[in-house]
Coordinates of C-alpha atoms in Angstrom, one line a residue:
X196 CA 184.5 52.8 31.1
X197 CA 182.0 54.0 28.5
X198 CA 179.1 52.5 30.4
X199 CA 180.1 54.2 33.6
X200 CA 180.4 57.6 31.8
X201 CA 176.9 57.2 30.3
X202 CA 175.4 56.4 33.7
X203 CA 177.1 59.4 35.3
X204 CA 175.5 61.8 32.7
X205 CA 172.1 60.2 32.7
X206 CA 171.4 60.6 36.5
X207 CA 171.8 64.4 36.6
X208 CA 170.0 64.8 33.3
X209 CA 166.9 62.9 34.5
X210 CA 167.0 64.9 37.8
X211 CA 167.1 68.1 35.8
X212 CA 164.1 67.0 33.7
X213 CA 162.1 66.0 36.8
X214 CA 162.7 69.3 38.6
X215 CA 161.8 71.2 35.4
X216 CA 158.5 69.3 35.1
X217 CA 157.7 70.2 38.7
X218 CA 158.4 73.9 38.0
X219 CA 156.5 74.0 34.8
X220 CA 153.6 72.0 36.3
X221 CA 153.4 74.4 39.2
X222 CA 153.3 77.4 36.9
X223 CA 150.7 75.8 34.7
X224 CA 148.5 74.9 37.8
X225 CA 148.8 78.5 39.0
X226 CA 147.8 79.9 35.6
X227 CA 144.9 77.4 35.4
X228 CA 143.7 78.5 38.8
X229 CA 144.3 82.2 38.1
X230 CA 142.3 82.0 34.9
X231 CA 139.4 80.3 36.7
X232 CA 139.5 76.9 34.9
X233 CA 138.3 74.1 37.0
X234 CA 136.9 76.4 39.7
X235 CA 134.2 74.8 41.8
X236 CA 131.2 76.9 42.7
X237 CA 130.6 77.1 46.5
X238 CA 127.4 75.1 47.3
X239 CA 124.4 77.3 48.1
X240 CA 123.5 77.6 51.7
X241 CA 120.3 75.5 52.5
X242 CA 117.2 77.6 53.1
X243 CA 116.2 77.0 56.7
X244 CA 112.6 76.1 57.4
X245 CA 110.7 78.6 59.4
X246 CA 109.4 76.9 62.6
X247 CA 105.8 77.5 63.3
X248 CA 105.0 78.9 59.8
X249 CA 101.2 78.8 59.0
X250 CA 100.3 78.3 55.3
X251 CA 97.4 77.3 53.1
X252 CA 98.7 73.7 53.5
X253 CA 97.3 73.8 57.1
X254 CA 93.7 74.3 55.9
X255 CA 91.7 71.1 56.3
X256 CA 88.1 69.8 56.2
X257 CA 86.5 67.4 58.7
X258 CA 83.0 66.0 58.7
X259 CA 81.7 65.8 62.3
X260 CA 78.9 63.3 63.0
X261 CA 77.0 63.1 66.3
X262 CA 75.1 59.9 66.7
X263 CA 73.1 59.5 69.9
X264 CA 70.4 56.8 69.2
X265 CA 69.1 57.0 72.8
X266 CA 67.9 60.6 72.0
X267 CA 65.7 59.2 69.2
X268 CA 67.2 61.7 66.8
X269 CA 68.9 61.1 63.5
X270 CA 72.6 61.8 63.3
X271 CA 73.8 65.4 63.3
X272 CA 76.1 66.3 60.4
X273 CA 78.5 69.3 60.6
X274 CA 81.1 70.0 58.0
X275 CA 84.0 71.8 59.7
X276 CA 86.4 73.8 57.5
X277 CA 89.5 74.9 59.4
X278 CA 91.6 77.7 58.0
X279 CA 94.4 78.4 60.5
X280 CA 96.1 80.9 58.1
X281 CA 93.0 83.1 58.5
X282 CA 92.4 82.1 62.1
X283 CA 88.9 80.8 61.1
X284 CA 86.8 77.8 61.8
X285 CA 83.6 77.4 59.7
X286 CA 80.9 75.1 60.9
X287 CA 78.4 74.2 58.1
X288 CA 75.2 72.4 59.3
X289 CA 74.0 69.8 56.9
X290 CA 70.3 68.6 57.4
X291 CA 70.2 64.9 57.9
X292 CA 67.4 64.6 55.3
X293 CA 69.6 66.1 52.5
X294 CA 69.3 64.4 49.2
X295 CA 71.1 64.9 45.9
X296 CA 71.7 63.4 42.5
X297 CA 75.1 61.6 42.7
X298 CA 76.4 59.8 39.6
X299 CA 73.0 59.8 38.0
X300 CA 71.2 58.4 41.0
X301 CA 69.5 59.9 44.0
X302 CA 71.4 59.5 47.3
X303 CA 71.0 60.9 50.8
X304 CA 73.5 61.7 53.5
X305 CA 71.5 59.6 56.0
X306 CA 71.3 56.7 53.6
X307 CA 75.0 56.9 53.0
X308 CA 75.7 56.9 56.7
X309 CA 73.4 54.0 57.4
X310 CA 75.0 51.9 54.7
X311 CA 78.6 52.8 55.2
X312 CA 79.1 54.9 58.3
X313 CA 80.7 58.2 58.7
X314 CA 83.2 57.5 55.9
X315 CA 80.4 57.0 53.4
X316 CA 78.6 60.2 54.6
X317 CA 81.9 62.0 54.1
X318 CA 82.0 60.7 50.5
X319 CA 78.5 61.9 49.9
X320 CA 79.5 65.4 51.1
X321 CA 82.5 65.3 48.8
X322 CA 80.4 64.5 45.7
X323 CA 77.6 67.0 46.5
X324 CA 79.8 69.9 47.5
X325 CA 82.7 69.1 45.1
X326 CA 85.2 69.6 47.9
X327 CA 87.7 67.3 49.5
X328 CA 86.7 66.1 53.0
X329 CA 90.1 65.2 54.5
X330 CA 88.9 63.3 57.6
X331 CA 85.8 62.4 59.7
X332 CA 85.0 62.2 63.4
X333 CA 82.0 60.3 64.8
X334 CA 80.9 61.3 68.3
X335 CA 78.7 59.3 70.6
X336 CA 77.1 60.7 73.8
X337 CA 80.2 60.3 76.0
X338 CA 82.7 61.8 73.6
X339 CA 80.4 64.7 72.7
X340 CA 79.9 65.5 76.3
X341 CA 83.6 65.3 76.9
X342 CA 84.4 67.8 74.2
X343 CA 81.6 70.1 75.5
X344 CA 83.2 70.0 79.0
X345 CA 86.7 70.8 77.5
X346 CA 85.3 73.9 75.9
X347 CA 83.4 74.8 79.1
X348 CA 79.8 74.4 77.9
X349 CA 78.1 77.4 76.2
X350 CA 75.8 80.3 77.0
X351 CA 73.0 80.3 74.4
X352 CA 69.6 81.8 73.7
X353 CA 67.1 78.9 73.8
X354 CA 63.7 79.3 72.3
X355 CA 62.3 75.7 72.4
X356 CA 60.0 74.0 74.7
X357 CA 62.5 71.6 76.3
X358 CA 62.1 70.4 79.9
X359 CA 64.7 72.1 82.1
X360 CA 65.3 75.0 79.7
X361 CA 64.0 78.5 79.8
X362 CA 61.7 78.8 76.8
X363 CA 61.9 82.5 76.4
X364 CA 64.8 83.1 74.1
X365 CA 67.0 84.4 76.9
X366 CA 70.7 83.6 77.2
X367 CA 71.3 80.7 79.5
X368 CA 74.2 78.5 80.4
X369 CA 74.1 75.0 79.0
X370 CA 76.3 72.2 80.5
X371 CA 77.4 69.3 78.3
X372 CA 74.2 67.2 78.9
X373 CA 72.0 70.2 78.0
X374 CA 74.1 71.0 74.9
X375 CA 73.6 67.4 73.7
X376 CA 69.9 67.5 74.5
X377 CA 69.5 70.8 72.7
X378 CA 71.2 69.9 69.4
X379 CA 69.3 66.5 69.3
X380 CA 65.9 68.1 69.9
X381 CA 63.4 67.0 67.3
X382 CA 60.6 69.5 67.6
X383 CA 62.1 72.7 66.1
X384 CA 59.6 74.5 63.9
X385 CA 61.9 74.5 61.0
X386 CA 62.5 70.7 61.2
X387 CA 65.9 69.3 60.3
X388 CA 67.0 72.5 58.6
X389 CA 66.6 74.5 61.8
X390 CA 68.3 71.8 63.9
X391 CA 71.3 71.7 61.6
X392 CA 71.6 75.5 61.8
X393 CA 71.3 75.5 65.6
X394 CA 73.8 72.7 65.9
X395 CA 76.4 74.6 63.9
X396 CA 75.7 77.8 65.7
X397 CA 76.0 76.2 69.1
X398 CA 79.4 74.8 68.2
X399 CA 80.4 78.3 66.9
X400 CA 79.3 79.9 70.2
X401 CA 81.1 77.2 72.3
X402 CA 84.4 77.8 70.5
X403 CA 84.1 81.6 70.6
X404 CA 83.2 81.7 74.3
X405 CA 86.1 79.4 75.3
X406 CA 89.4 80.7 76.6
X407 CA 91.5 80.2 73.4
X408 CA 94.8 80.2 75.3
X409 CA 93.6 77.6 77.7
X410 CA 92.4 75.4 74.8
X411 CA 95.8 75.9 73.0
X412 CA 97.8 75.1 76.1
X413 CA 96.0 71.8 76.8
X414 CA 95.5 70.8 73.1
X415 CA 97.9 67.9 73.2
X416 CA 96.3 66.1 76.2
X417 CA 92.8 66.9 75.1
X418 CA 93.4 65.7 71.6
X419 CA 94.7 62.4 72.9
X420 CA 91.7 62.0 75.1
X421 CA 89.1 62.8 72.4
X422 CA 90.7 60.8 69.6
X423 CA 90.6 57.7 71.8
X424 CA 86.9 58.2 72.4
X425 CA 85.7 58.8 68.9
X426 CA 85.5 56.8 65.6
X427 CA 87.8 58.6 63.2
X428 CA 90.3 58.3 60.4
X429 CA 92.5 61.1 61.8
X430 CA 96.0 59.9 62.3
X431 CA 98.7 61.0 64.7
X432 CA 100.7 62.3 61.7
X433 CA 97.7 64.5 60.8
X434 CA 97.7 66.1 64.2
X435 CA 101.4 66.5 64.3
X436 CA 101.3 68.2 60.9
X437 CA 98.7 70.8 61.8
X438 CA 98.8 71.2 65.6
X439 CA 101.1 74.3 65.6
X440 CA 98.8 76.1 63.2
X441 CA 95.7 75.1 65.1
X442 CA 97.2 76.1 68.5
X443 CA 98.2 79.5 67.0
X444 CA 94.6 79.9 65.7
X445 CA 93.1 79.4 69.1
X446 CA 95.7 81.4 71.0
X447 CA 95.9 84.4 68.8
X448 CA 92.5 84.5 67.0
X449 CA 89.5 86.4 68.1
X450 CA 85.9 85.0 67.6
X451 CA 87.4 82.5 65.2
X452 CA 84.3 80.4 64.5
X453 CA 81.6 81.1 61.9
X454 CA 78.3 79.1 61.5
X455 CA 76.2 78.6 58.5
X456 CA 73.6 76.1 57.3
X457 CA 73.2 74.7 53.9
X458 CA 70.6 76.7 51.9
X459 CA 68.1 74.8 49.8
X460 CA 64.5 73.6 49.3
X461 CA 62.2 71.3 51.3
X462 CA 60.7 68.6 49.1
X463 CA 58.2 66.7 51.3
X464 CA 60.3 65.1 53.9
X465 CA 63.5 65.7 52.0
X466 CA 65.9 68.6 51.7
X467 CA 67.6 69.5 48.4
X468 CA 70.7 71.7 48.9
X469 CA 71.1 74.7 46.6
X470 CA 73.8 74.4 44.0
X471 CA 74.2 78.2 44.0
X472 CA 74.7 78.2 47.7
X473 CA 77.3 75.4 47.5
X474 CA 79.2 77.3 44.8
X475 CA 79.2 80.4 47.0
X476 CA 80.5 78.5 50.0
X477 CA 83.2 76.8 48.0
X478 CA 84.3 80.2 46.6
X479 CA 84.3 81.8 50.0
X480 CA 85.8 79.1 52.2
X481 CA 87.4 76.4 50.2
X482 CA 89.5 78.2 47.6
X483 CA 93.0 79.0 48.6
X484 CA 93.7 82.7 47.8

């Protein structure tokens, strides 16, 4: 009998304790939450990326090399600085007879090219100019004529005694064959310096005279065509990264191209670039503001 009595008291007693714990626990949890303990901060909303945003990261530098041995001319070297954020393309003509002291020894852009190709000439430019040359593109006759056709040729004032050209300084339309013939002409009075300046200026004029929207609209197909015709270290990922900015520059820019030639001193058959000029060019076109 004693055992049954103890059991009958224990069951309601344990039930009372259990219910009490639930009530007390609920009150404690409410106070805990009310006082802010254990509160989890709401995670911040992710900042969406702005599609089509153009920044300084889209700026890039490419060494352009035109090598047409059948024209009996040395390669043409043009350093192209692209600044989509400013809607600006800068073409810097580098004389093919340029020399400089590099790592304590005399080197030339032509010697670098002849020993290691366009990649080696890009390294020469990097060392002499103190800038990063991101990529290079080497054009032969076919690829250069193709890109001239894409831009629609150029109207330019020719003052050189070249067969088939007006030699009176008047503006005349040049098709792709004539453009190639003009920029590889070897008898300019100013020698390689003048040829480098004219080459950069012809490219500038070709870009500025083209229909920017037409170039932008056909950029994808034209890029694929050209990149398969040239020797280059430009990758598909490079194009994908910068194409929106480049298209925007062509479509919305006005007279986007600028042409300059390296200033310096003729020393016999060689040309020595001016350090002062190089520093000015770096400050004006290669420093991100």
